[in-house]
Short mmCIF file of C-alpha atoms and ligand atoms in Angstrom, two decimals:
data_model
loop_
_atom_site.label_atom_id
_atom_site.label_comp_id
_atom_site.label_asym_id
_atom_site.label_seq_id
_atom_site.Cartn_x
_atom_site.Cartn_y
_atom_site.Cartn_z
CA MET X 1294 -32.91 -43.84 13.40
CA ASP X 1295 -30.49 -41.73 11.38
CA LEU X 1296 -27.47 -40.95 13.49
CA PRO X 1297 -26.41 -37.28 13.54
CA PHE X 1298 -23.50 -36.11 11.42
CA THR X 1299 -20.32 -35.39 13.28
CA GLU X 1300 -16.76 -34.29 12.64
CA PRO X 1301 -14.64 -37.14 11.22
CA PHE X 1302 -11.70 -36.10 13.46
CA LYS X 1303 -10.85 -35.49 17.11
CA ILE X 1304 -8.71 -32.77 18.70
CA LYS X 1305 -5.06 -33.53 19.51
CA MET X 1306 -3.79 -30.10 20.49
CA VAL X 1307 -5.49 -26.97 21.80
CA GLU X 1308 -4.64 -23.27 21.73
CA ASN X 1309 -5.90 -21.10 24.58
CA ILE X 1310 -7.77 -17.93 23.70
CA TYR X 1311 -8.16 -14.85 25.88
CA ARG X 1312 -11.60 -13.62 26.76
CA SER X 1313 -11.32 -9.85 27.18
CA THR X 1314 -13.79 -7.41 28.71
CA LYS X 1315 -16.02 -4.98 26.86
CA GLU X 1316 -14.14 -2.02 28.41
CA GLN X 1317 -10.85 -3.36 27.00
CA ARG X 1318 -12.38 -3.83 23.56
CA VAL X 1319 -13.84 -0.33 23.46
CA ARG X 1320 -10.33 1.02 24.02
CA TRP X 1321 -8.60 -1.37 21.63
CA ILE X 1322 -10.90 -0.71 18.70
CA LYS X 1323 -10.50 3.06 19.09
CA ASP X 1324 -6.72 2.62 19.12
CA ALA X 1325 -7.11 0.51 15.97
CA TYR X 1326 -8.79 3.43 14.12
CA PHE X 1327 -12.01 1.41 14.02
CA ASN X 1328 -10.40 -0.97 11.56
CA LEU X 1329 -10.65 -4.62 12.63
CA PHE X 1330 -7.57 -5.50 10.56
CA ASN X 1331 -5.52 -3.32 12.93
CA LEU X 1332 -6.35 -5.38 16.02
CA ARG X 1333 -3.81 -7.74 17.52
CA SER X 1334 -5.07 -11.31 17.45
CA GLU X 1335 -4.89 -11.51 21.29
CA GLN X 1336 -7.51 -8.77 21.35
CA VAL X 1337 -9.94 -11.07 19.54
CA PHE X 1338 -11.82 -13.90 21.26
CA ILE X 1339 -13.40 -15.68 18.29
CA ASP X 1340 -11.69 -14.76 15.05
CA LEU X 1341 -14.00 -15.02 12.06
CA LEU X 1342 -12.15 -12.43 9.98
CA THR X 1343 -11.37 -15.06 7.40
CA ASP X 1344 -11.32 -18.76 6.67
CA SER X 1345 -8.11 -18.20 4.73
CA GLY X 1346 -4.93 -19.72 6.13
CA THR X 1347 -6.62 -20.09 9.52
CA GLY X 1348 -7.50 -23.78 9.36
CA ALA X 1349 -6.08 -26.50 11.58
CA MET X 1350 -3.76 -28.92 9.81
CA SER X 1351 -4.06 -32.62 10.54
CA ASP X 1352 -1.50 -34.94 12.12
CA LYS X 1353 -0.84 -36.32 8.62
CA GLN X 1354 -0.16 -32.83 7.27
CA TRP X 1355 2.24 -32.12 10.14
CA SER X 1356 3.96 -35.43 9.41
CA GLU X 1357 4.34 -34.36 5.78
CA ILE X 1358 6.01 -31.15 7.03
CA MET X 1359 8.80 -33.32 8.48
CA LEU X 1360 9.22 -35.10 5.15
CA GLY X 1361 9.60 -31.91 3.10
CA ASP X 1362 12.42 -31.78 0.56
CA GLU X 1363 13.96 -28.31 0.54
CA SER X 1364 16.01 -28.69 -2.65
CA TYR X 1365 16.00 -25.53 -4.75
CA ALA X 1366 15.20 -27.37 -7.97
CA GLY X 1367 13.35 -30.61 -8.58
CA ALA X 1368 12.41 -31.31 -4.96
CA SER X 1369 10.46 -34.51 -4.34
CA SER X 1370 7.89 -32.29 -2.57
CA TYR X 1371 7.28 -30.51 -5.88
CA TYR X 1372 6.59 -33.82 -7.61
CA LYS X 1373 4.35 -34.98 -4.77
CA LEU X 1374 2.32 -31.79 -5.16
CA LYS X 1375 2.32 -32.06 -8.95
CA ASP X 1376 0.85 -35.58 -8.71
CA ALA X 1377 -1.80 -34.48 -6.20
CA ILE X 1378 -2.82 -31.52 -8.39
CA LYS X 1379 -3.06 -33.72 -11.46
CA ASP X 1380 -5.12 -36.26 -9.53
CA ILE X 1381 -7.52 -33.77 -7.94
CA THR X 1382 -7.86 -31.18 -10.74
CA GLY X 1383 -6.72 -32.91 -13.91
CA PHE X 1384 -4.29 -30.11 -14.83
CA ASP X 1385 -1.01 -31.34 -16.33
CA PHE X 1386 1.07 -28.25 -15.66
CA PHE X 1387 1.28 -26.16 -12.53
CA LEU X 1388 3.26 -23.38 -10.89
CA PRO X 1389 3.47 -23.04 -7.12
CA THR X 1390 2.97 -19.55 -5.68
CA HIS X 1391 2.98 -18.24 -2.14
CA GLN X 1392 -0.79 -17.63 -2.11
CA GLY X 1393 -3.80 -17.04 -4.35
CA ARG X 1394 -3.18 -13.42 -5.24
CA ALA X 1395 0.36 -14.33 -6.29
CA ALA X 1396 -1.14 -16.88 -8.69
CA GLU X 1397 -3.31 -14.06 -10.05
CA ASN X 1398 -0.31 -11.77 -10.37
CA VAL X 1399 1.74 -14.30 -12.32
CA LEU X 1400 -1.07 -15.45 -14.63
CA PHE X 1401 -2.50 -11.97 -15.21
CA SER X 1402 0.97 -10.68 -16.10
CA VAL X 1403 0.71 -12.88 -19.19
CA LEU X 1404 -2.97 -12.45 -20.00
CA VAL X 1405 -4.24 -9.01 -18.93
CA LYS X 1406 -3.37 -5.92 -20.97
CA GLU X 1407 -4.31 -2.27 -20.54
CA GLY X 1408 -7.82 -1.62 -21.89
CA ASP X 1409 -8.89 -5.27 -21.57
CA VAL X 1410 -12.19 -6.47 -20.19
CA VAL X 1411 -12.47 -9.42 -17.78
CA PRO X 1412 -16.01 -10.69 -17.24
CA GLY X 1413 -16.79 -12.99 -14.33
CA ASN X 1414 -18.96 -13.56 -11.27
CA SER X 1415 -18.22 -11.07 -8.46
CA HIS X 1416 -14.42 -11.05 -8.79
CA PHE X 1417 -12.72 -11.29 -5.42
CA ASP X 1418 -11.08 -8.01 -4.35
CA THR X 1419 -7.48 -9.07 -5.09
CA THR X 1420 -8.62 -10.45 -8.45
CA LYS X 1421 -10.27 -7.13 -9.27
CA GLY X 1422 -7.24 -5.34 -7.86
CA HIS X 1423 -4.88 -7.20 -10.21
CA ILE X 1424 -7.16 -6.43 -13.15
CA GLU X 1425 -7.65 -2.73 -12.35
CA PHE X 1426 -3.98 -2.27 -11.48
CA ARG X 1427 -3.28 -3.26 -15.11
CA LYS X 1428 -5.83 -0.65 -16.28
CA ALA X 1429 -8.29 -3.30 -17.38
CA THR X 1430 -11.94 -3.59 -16.33
CA ALA X 1431 -13.60 -6.35 -14.34
CA VAL X 1432 -17.24 -6.77 -15.37
CA ASP X 1433 -19.50 -8.50 -12.89
CA CYS X 1434 -21.98 -10.83 -14.61
CA THR X 1435 -23.38 -12.57 -11.52
CA ILE X 1436 -27.09 -13.49 -11.69
CA ASP X 1437 -29.46 -10.87 -10.24
CA ALA X 1438 -30.76 -13.29 -7.57
CA ALA X 1439 -27.38 -12.91 -5.84
CA SER X 1440 -28.18 -9.36 -4.81
CA ASP X 1441 -31.38 -10.34 -3.01
CA THR X 1442 -30.37 -11.71 0.38
CA THR X 1443 -33.64 -13.59 0.89
CA ILE X 1444 -34.32 -15.38 -2.42
CA TRP X 1445 -33.58 -19.10 -2.14
CA HIS X 1446 -31.58 -20.11 -5.17
CA PRO X 1447 -29.47 -23.28 -5.05
CA PHE X 1448 -26.67 -21.72 -7.10
CA LYS X 1449 -26.66 -18.04 -6.29
CA GLY X 1450 -23.03 -17.75 -7.35
CA ASN X 1451 -23.89 -18.48 -11.00
CA VAL X 1452 -22.85 -16.40 -13.97
CA ASP X 1453 -25.74 -14.75 -15.84
CA ILE X 1454 -25.20 -16.23 -19.29
CA GLU X 1455 -27.04 -13.42 -21.06
CA LYS X 1456 -25.03 -10.72 -19.31
CA LEU X 1457 -21.84 -12.58 -20.14
CA GLU X 1458 -22.73 -12.99 -23.79
CA ASN X 1459 -23.56 -9.27 -24.04
CA VAL X 1460 -20.10 -8.39 -22.76
CA LEU X 1461 -18.48 -10.82 -25.17
CA LYS X 1462 -20.56 -9.44 -28.07
CA ILE X 1463 -19.87 -5.75 -27.51
CA THR X 1464 -16.17 -6.06 -26.73
CA SER X 1465 -13.82 -6.04 -29.69
CA PRO X 1466 -12.02 -9.32 -30.29
CA GLY X 1467 -8.71 -9.56 -28.52
CA LYS X 1468 -9.84 -7.25 -25.72
CA ILE X 1469 -11.17 -9.99 -23.48
CA SER X 1470 -8.32 -11.29 -21.34
CA PHE X 1471 -10.41 -14.29 -20.22
CA ILE X 1472 -13.59 -15.15 -18.38
CA ILE X 1473 -13.08 -15.87 -14.68
CA VAL X 1474 -15.52 -17.92 -12.63
CA THR X 1475 -15.04 -17.97 -8.87
CA VAL X 1476 -16.17 -21.14 -7.07
CA THR X 1477 -17.71 -20.71 -4.61
CA ASN X 1478 -18.58 -17.10 -5.22
CA ASN X 1479 -17.11 -15.52 -2.09
CA THR X 1480 -18.20 -11.93 -2.62
CA ALA X 1481 -21.81 -12.93 -3.34
CA GLY X 1482 -21.92 -14.81 -0.03
CA GLY X 1483 -19.94 -18.01 -0.49
CA GLN X 1484 -22.58 -19.15 -2.96
CA PRO X 1485 -21.95 -22.08 -5.29
CA VAL X 1486 -21.86 -22.22 -9.08
CA SER X 1487 -23.66 -25.13 -10.72
CA MET X 1488 -22.07 -27.58 -13.09
CA SER X 1489 -24.58 -26.69 -15.79
CA ASN X 1490 -23.65 -23.03 -15.41
CA LEU X 1491 -19.96 -23.87 -15.81
CA ARG X 1492 -20.87 -25.86 -18.91
CA GLU X 1493 -22.79 -22.90 -20.36
CA VAL X 1494 -19.91 -20.54 -19.65
CA ARG X 1495 -17.57 -22.99 -21.35
CA LYS X 1496 -19.80 -23.00 -24.44
CA LEU X 1497 -19.57 -19.21 -24.64
CA SER X 1498 -15.84 -19.17 -24.08
CA THR X 1499 -15.42 -21.64 -26.93
CA LYS X 1500 -17.84 -19.72 -29.17
CA TYR X 1501 -15.99 -16.43 -28.66
CA GLY X 1502 -12.54 -17.98 -28.52
CA VAL X 1503 -11.62 -16.74 -25.04
CA LYS X 1504 -10.06 -18.63 -22.17
CA LEU X 1505 -11.98 -19.71 -19.09
CA ILE X 1506 -10.25 -19.54 -15.73
CA ILE X 1507 -11.59 -20.91 -12.48
CA ASP X 1508 -10.71 -19.07 -9.29
CA SER X 1509 -10.72 -22.24 -7.22
CA ALA X 1510 -10.15 -21.14 -3.61
CA ARG X 1511 -13.26 -23.01 -2.42
CA PHE X 1512 -13.67 -25.57 -5.20
CA ALA X 1513 -14.30 -28.49 -2.83
CA GLU X 1514 -17.11 -26.68 -1.02
CA ASN X 1515 -18.56 -25.88 -4.45
CA ALA X 1516 -18.35 -29.57 -5.39
CA TYR X 1517 -20.17 -30.47 -2.15
CA PHE X 1518 -23.05 -28.14 -3.06
CA ILE X 1519 -23.23 -29.63 -6.57
CA LYS X 1520 -23.47 -33.10 -5.04
CA MET X 1521 -26.20 -32.01 -2.62
CA ARG X 1522 -28.21 -29.71 -4.89
CA GLU X 1523 -27.72 -30.47 -8.57
CA GLU X 1524 -29.63 -33.18 -10.34
CA GLY X 1525 -27.50 -36.11 -11.42
CA TYR X 1526 -24.67 -35.59 -8.92
CA ALA X 1527 -26.03 -37.08 -5.67
CA ASP X 1528 -24.17 -40.35 -6.16
CA LYS X 1529 -20.96 -38.87 -7.52
CA ASP X 1530 -17.78 -38.61 -5.53
CA ILE X 1531 -16.59 -35.11 -4.57
CA ARG X 1532 -13.33 -35.64 -6.43
CA ASP X 1533 -15.10 -36.71 -9.62
CA ILE X 1534 -17.27 -33.62 -9.40
CA ALA X 1535 -14.23 -31.41 -8.85
CA ARG X 1536 -12.47 -32.94 -11.85
CA GLU X 1537 -15.51 -32.32 -14.01
CA MET X 1538 -15.66 -28.67 -12.86
CA PHE X 1539 -12.02 -28.19 -13.81
CA SER X 1540 -12.47 -30.00 -17.11
CA TYR X 1541 -14.31 -26.92 -18.43
CA ALA X 1542 -11.43 -24.55 -17.62
CA ASP X 1543 -8.22 -23.65 -19.43
CA CYS X 1544 -6.50 -22.61 -16.23
CA MET X 1545 -7.12 -22.38 -12.53
CA THR X 1546 -5.82 -20.07 -9.86
CA MET X 1547 -5.82 -21.45 -6.35
CA SER X 1548 -5.50 -19.98 -2.92
CA SER X 1549 -4.59 -23.16 -1.07
CA LYS X 1550 -5.28 -21.40 2.23
CA LYS X 1551 -8.95 -22.28 1.98
CA ASP X 1552 -10.08 -25.67 0.73
CA ALA X 1553 -6.62 -27.26 0.82
CA ILE X 1554 -6.44 -26.48 4.57
CA VAL X 1555 -2.90 -25.09 4.71
CA ASN X 1556 -1.77 -21.87 6.33
CA MET X 1557 0.04 -20.54 3.26
CA GLY X 1558 0.31 -21.46 -0.40
CA GLY X 1559 -1.24 -21.27 -3.82
CA PHE X 1560 -0.78 -22.41 -7.38
CA ILE X 1561 -1.80 -22.02 -11.00
CA GLY X 1562 -2.94 -25.01 -13.03
CA PHE X 1563 -2.60 -25.01 -16.82
CA ARG X 1564 -3.77 -27.24 -19.60
CA GLU X 1565 -1.51 -25.76 -22.29
CA GLU X 1566 2.23 -26.03 -22.07
CA GLU X 1567 2.79 -22.78 -23.97
CA LEU X 1568 0.93 -20.63 -21.47
CA PHE X 1569 2.65 -22.47 -18.63
CA ARG X 1570 6.02 -21.58 -20.18
CA LYS X 1571 5.11 -17.91 -20.57
CA ALA X 1572 3.87 -17.71 -16.98
CA SER X 1573 7.00 -19.50 -15.73
CA THR X 1574 9.10 -16.42 -16.46
CA TYR X 1575 6.88 -14.25 -14.27
CA ASN X 1576 6.83 -16.96 -11.61
CA ILE X 1577 10.62 -16.87 -11.47
CA ILE X 1578 10.64 -13.05 -11.20
CA TYR X 1579 7.88 -12.71 -8.63
CA GLU X 1580 7.73 -15.98 -6.71
CA GLY X 1581 10.72 -18.27 -7.11
CA PHE X 1582 12.02 -21.04 -9.32
CA ILE X 1583 9.26 -23.02 -11.00
CA THR X 1584 9.62 -26.07 -8.73
CA TYR X 1585 9.02 -24.13 -5.51
CA GLY X 1586 7.69 -20.66 -6.48
CA GLY X 1587 7.09 -19.07 -3.09
CA MET X 1588 6.64 -22.29 -1.13
CA SER X 1589 9.00 -24.36 0.95
CA GLY X 1590 9.19 -28.09 0.27
CA ARG X 1591 7.48 -28.93 3.57
CA ASP X 1592 4.59 -26.62 2.72
CA MET X 1593 4.18 -28.26 -0.69
CA ASN X 1594 3.98 -31.64 1.09
CA ALA X 1595 1.32 -30.41 3.52
CA LEU X 1596 -0.61 -28.93 0.61
CA ALA X 1597 -0.53 -32.19 -1.36
CA GLN X 1598 -2.00 -33.97 1.68
CA GLY X 1599 -4.49 -31.13 2.32
CA LEU X 1600 -5.90 -31.41 -1.21
CA TYR X 1601 -7.00 -34.94 -0.36
CA GLU X 1602 -8.34 -34.12 3.10
CA GLY X 1603 -10.23 -31.08 1.84
CA THR X 1604 -12.09 -33.17 -0.73
CA GLU X 1605 -13.35 -35.85 1.66
CA PHE X 1606 -17.12 -35.93 1.82
CA LEU X 1607 -17.49 -36.42 5.60
CA TYR X 1608 -15.12 -33.57 6.34
CA LEU X 1609 -16.99 -31.27 3.92
CA GLU X 1610 -20.32 -32.24 5.38
CA SER X 1611 -19.27 -31.44 8.94
CA ARG X 1612 -17.72 -28.17 7.81
CA ILE X 1613 -20.65 -26.93 5.79
CA LYS X 1614 -23.14 -28.04 8.41
CA GLN X 1615 -21.23 -26.14 11.07
CA VAL X 1616 -21.59 -23.00 8.96
CA SER X 1617 -25.30 -23.57 8.29
CA GLY X 1618 -25.80 -24.43 11.97
CA LEU X 1619 -24.48 -21.00 12.92
CA GLY X 1620 -26.77 -19.42 10.33
CA THR X 1621 -29.79 -21.30 11.66
CA THR X 1622 -29.09 -20.26 15.27
CA MET X 1623 -28.64 -16.66 14.18
CA LYS X 1624 -31.96 -16.76 12.37
CA LYS X 1625 -33.62 -17.93 15.58
CA TYR X 1626 -32.40 -14.71 17.20
CA GLY X 1627 -34.08 -12.79 14.36
CA ILE X 1628 -30.76 -11.76 12.78
CA PRO X 1629 -31.15 -10.98 9.06
CA VAL X 1630 -28.75 -13.36 7.34
CA LEU X 1631 -28.07 -14.04 3.71
CA GLU X 1632 -29.72 -17.23 2.49
CA PRO X 1633 -29.01 -19.86 1.52
CA PHE X 1634 -26.01 -19.95 3.88
CA GLY X 1635 -22.67 -19.92 2.14
CA GLY X 1636 -20.10 -22.67 2.25
CA HIS X 1637 -17.50 -20.90 4.36
CA ALA X 1638 -19.32 -18.10 6.10
CA VAL X 1639 -22.54 -16.61 7.35
CA PHE X 1640 -23.24 -13.15 5.96
CA ILE X 1641 -25.35 -10.68 7.93
CA ASP X 1642 -27.43 -8.22 5.95
CA ALA X 1643 -26.27 -4.92 7.46
CA LYS X 1644 -28.84 -2.75 5.66
CA LYS X 1645 -31.61 -4.72 7.33
CA PHE X 1646 -29.81 -4.97 10.66
CA LEU X 1647 -29.05 -1.24 10.89
CA PRO X 1648 -31.61 0.51 8.67
CA GLN X 1649 -30.97 3.76 10.55
CA ILE X 1650 -27.38 4.02 9.25
CA PRO X 1651 -27.16 5.59 5.77
CA LYS X 1652 -24.93 3.91 3.21
CA GLU X 1653 -22.50 6.86 3.35
CA GLU X 1654 -21.79 5.89 6.97
CA PHE X 1655 -20.88 2.29 6.13
CA PRO X 1656 -23.53 0.22 7.94
CA ALA X 1657 -21.70 -3.11 7.54
CA GLN X 1658 -18.48 -1.74 8.99
CA THR X 1659 -20.47 -0.17 11.81
CA LEU X 1660 -22.11 -3.51 12.55
CA ALA X 1661 -18.80 -5.38 12.44
CA LEU X 1662 -17.42 -2.92 15.02
CA GLU X 1663 -20.44 -3.38 17.29
CA ILE X 1664 -20.14 -7.18 17.13
CA TYR X 1665 -16.49 -6.97 18.07
CA THR X 1666 -17.13 -4.64 20.97
CA GLU X 1667 -20.00 -6.74 22.25
CA GLY X 1668 -18.33 -10.14 22.38
CA GLY X 1669 -14.81 -10.00 20.94
CA VAL X 1670 -15.97 -11.66 17.72
CA ARG X 1671 -14.15 -10.38 14.65
CA GLY X 1672 -15.88 -10.52 11.26
CA VAL X 1673 -15.22 -8.49 8.16
CA GLU X 1674 -17.13 -5.89 6.19
CA ILE X 1675 -18.03 -6.97 2.66
CA GLY X 1676 -19.60 -3.79 1.43
CA ALA X 1677 -18.88 -0.24 0.35
CA LEU X 1678 -15.54 0.05 2.11
CA MET X 1679 -14.26 -3.10 0.46
CA SER X 1680 -15.69 -2.05 -2.91
CA ASP X 1681 -13.28 0.88 -3.11
CA ARG X 1682 -13.91 3.97 -5.22
CA ASP X 1683 -14.64 3.83 -8.93
CA PRO X 1684 -11.17 4.00 -10.53
CA ILE X 1685 -12.30 6.73 -12.97
CA THR X 1686 -14.84 8.90 -11.15
CA ARG X 1687 -13.27 8.29 -7.69
CA GLN X 1688 -16.77 8.18 -6.24
CA ASN X 1689 -17.56 5.62 -3.55
CA ARG X 1690 -19.10 2.45 -4.97
CA TYR X 1691 -22.11 1.16 -3.04
CA PRO X 1692 -22.76 -2.51 -3.79
CA GLU X 1693 -26.31 -3.75 -3.56
CA ILE X 1694 -25.52 -6.08 -0.73
CA GLU X 1695 -23.79 -4.68 2.30
CA THR X 1696 -22.83 -7.49 4.66
CA VAL X 1697 -20.72 -8.53 7.60
CA ARG X 1698 -19.08 -11.84 6.85
CA LEU X 1699 -18.44 -14.29 9.67
CA ALA X 1700 -16.04 -16.74 8.03
CA ILE X 1701 -15.46 -20.01 9.83
CA PRO X 1702 -11.89 -21.36 9.92
CA ARG X 1703 -11.69 -25.05 9.04
CA ARG X 1704 -11.47 -27.59 11.89
CA VAL X 1705 -10.79 -24.84 14.47
CA TYR X 1706 -13.89 -23.87 16.46
CA THR X 1707 -16.52 -26.02 18.15
CA ASP X 1708 -20.28 -25.61 17.93
CA ASN X 1709 -20.15 -24.05 21.42
CA HIS X 1710 -18.05 -21.28 19.93
CA MET X 1711 -20.65 -20.90 17.20
CA ASN X 1712 -23.40 -20.56 19.82
CA TYR X 1713 -21.37 -17.85 21.55
CA VAL X 1714 -21.04 -16.01 18.23
CA ALA X 1715 -24.77 -16.17 17.54
CA ALA X 1716 -25.54 -14.90 21.05
CA THR X 1717 -23.11 -12.01 20.62
CA VAL X 1718 -24.78 -10.88 17.40
CA GLY X 1719 -28.19 -11.47 18.99
CA SER X 1720 -27.23 -9.17 21.83
CA VAL X 1721 -26.20 -6.42 19.39
CA LEU X 1722 -29.55 -6.85 17.66
CA GLU X 1723 -31.42 -6.47 20.92
CA ASN X 1724 -29.79 -3.09 21.50
CA ARG X 1725 -29.51 -1.90 17.92
CA ASP X 1726 -31.63 1.20 18.50
CA ARG X 1727 -28.78 2.58 20.56
CA ILE X 1728 -26.60 2.72 17.45
CA LYS X 1729 -27.34 6.13 15.96
CA ARG X 1730 -24.45 6.86 13.64
CA GLY X 1731 -21.86 4.98 11.59
CA VAL X 1732 -18.28 5.79 10.63
CA LYS X 1733 -16.47 8.16 8.29
CA ILE X 1734 -13.15 7.80 6.53
CA GLY X 1735 -10.17 9.61 8.07
CA TRP X 1736 -7.52 8.21 5.72
CA GLU X 1737 -7.62 5.67 2.90
CA ALA X 1738 -5.29 4.03 0.39
CA PRO X 1739 -6.12 4.52 -3.32
CA ILE X 1740 -6.84 0.82 -3.87
CA MET X 1741 -7.95 -2.03 -1.58
CA ARG X 1742 -8.51 0.54 1.12
CA HIS X 1743 -10.40 -1.63 3.61
CA PHE X 1744 -7.24 -3.33 4.82
CA THR X 1745 -5.59 -0.15 6.03
CA VAL X 1746 -8.33 2.49 6.22
CA ARG X 1747 -8.47 4.74 9.28
CA LEU X 1748 -12.00 5.46 10.38
CA GLU X 1749 -13.64 7.86 12.78
CA ARG X 1750 -16.91 7.37 14.60
CA PHE X 1751 -19.49 10.11 14.50
N1 F0G R 853 -9.92 -15.68 -4.73
C1 F0G R 853 -10.86 -15.80 -3.78
C2 F0G R 853 -12.24 -16.25 -4.17
C3 F0G R 853 -10.57 -15.49 -2.46
O1 F0G R 853 -11.52 -15.59 -1.55
C4 F0G R 853 -9.26 -15.08 -2.13
C5 F0G R 853 -8.91 -14.74 -0.77
C6 F0G R 853 -8.30 -14.99 -3.14
C7 F0G R 853 -8.66 -15.31 -4.44
C8 F0G R 853 -6.90 -14.56 -2.88
O2 F0G R 853 -6.20 -15.57 -2.22
O3 F0G R 853 -5.64 -14.64 0.04
O4 F0G R 853 -4.44 -16.61 -0.89
O5 F0G R 853 -4.05 -14.37 -1.81
N2 F0G R 853 -9.76 -14.59 0.13
C9 F0G R 853 -9.52 -14.35 1.54
C10 F0G R 853 -10.83 -14.08 2.21
C11 F0G R 853 -8.47 -13.37 1.85
O6 F0G R 853 -10.80 -13.69 3.38
O7 F0G R 853 -11.89 -14.30 1.62
P1 F0G R 853 -5.02 -15.28 -1.17
#
């Protein structure tokens, strides 16, 4: 008999969470202007807002915290991290930053100019924000299958090679900042990118003489999917797969808050010394000296350890199976979920869940609010609110998929919690006919509005 998979760790410390009443939550969410980002964490029972920076560090990581070297320059913690990055990714040069978007800011300060074009696969919102802020354009070249929530495709995060080549062909030379491939593809549902797709993208980047950058926030989960789904990789080690993925890139940006299981941190990896030197100046201005750039020594130590723990097969298997387990239970309740399940989150198809809510009334946000009110479970809208307005026409952008993302923090919740989450959403589904109207915008920021938007309910 095959024994069931299980977490390769046990729990040493617990944090109590407060289970509020529905009446309390109705009041709290109104006071929060119907924006889940405005809630206090004590007002949330199960927090699935993000898997970013919300993971539980291990005893070894906490031990590394005690060993941190807080020297301004040349700290041993910096060299420990440098060695770990070289070992796991193969990049010779790196700059620490305080998180992923800071890595984008520093690198894009060198590479992105006004009027540039940056093709990629569903750029994450801060990535797009850093591109558009510099008056450049992010062009999404994700495969069409990604916008159908029911098609089973093993690598739904892939770049459409034809779309990419068209962009490269029609854009005048020198106007492409770089190609950016996000692994896994968060915005398209935490969907992986295959090794053969990365190889194809590399071929085009070489042919057109443009750099290839990997946005690596969830690179280990991507490597797990390659091992499980791509021919020729079943017997390969996760770390070998990760190194091969990175071998196709010129640079990487990393939000260490995801797959490296730390609460804060990021970095940029470079192959070329010249680009590293150029970026170093911006790192010093924006982040800190090049041997700590936005991170304390203890945090660099915990990150070095986390890079190893996050790339262990048994850990990845228990993590990804917890996510797919939630998806499977939700499906049993009849909840329309995006398939295949992503690596870090289950995405609910809000258009199918609430067909009575028109897109102008933000169905995914409406659903996220209902789920919170029902059971104190906080997810996040990945839809029209997050997509912002078109920077030129200022019209709302309505992406094809409108979802609520339930992102699972790493090593934090048990499967009982997951069952509670599924039941909460199931209960909203049972009573969905009672939901007649959605929300409208009361106030919004000009860019990345979903974080601070104030909404009103009809
Ligand atoms: N790239 C991807 C693919 C991301 O998912 C994120 C963050 C970033 C870059 C930026 O990294 O937060 O460290 O500055 N994603 C989080 C999320 C916030 O909830 O998906 P950061």
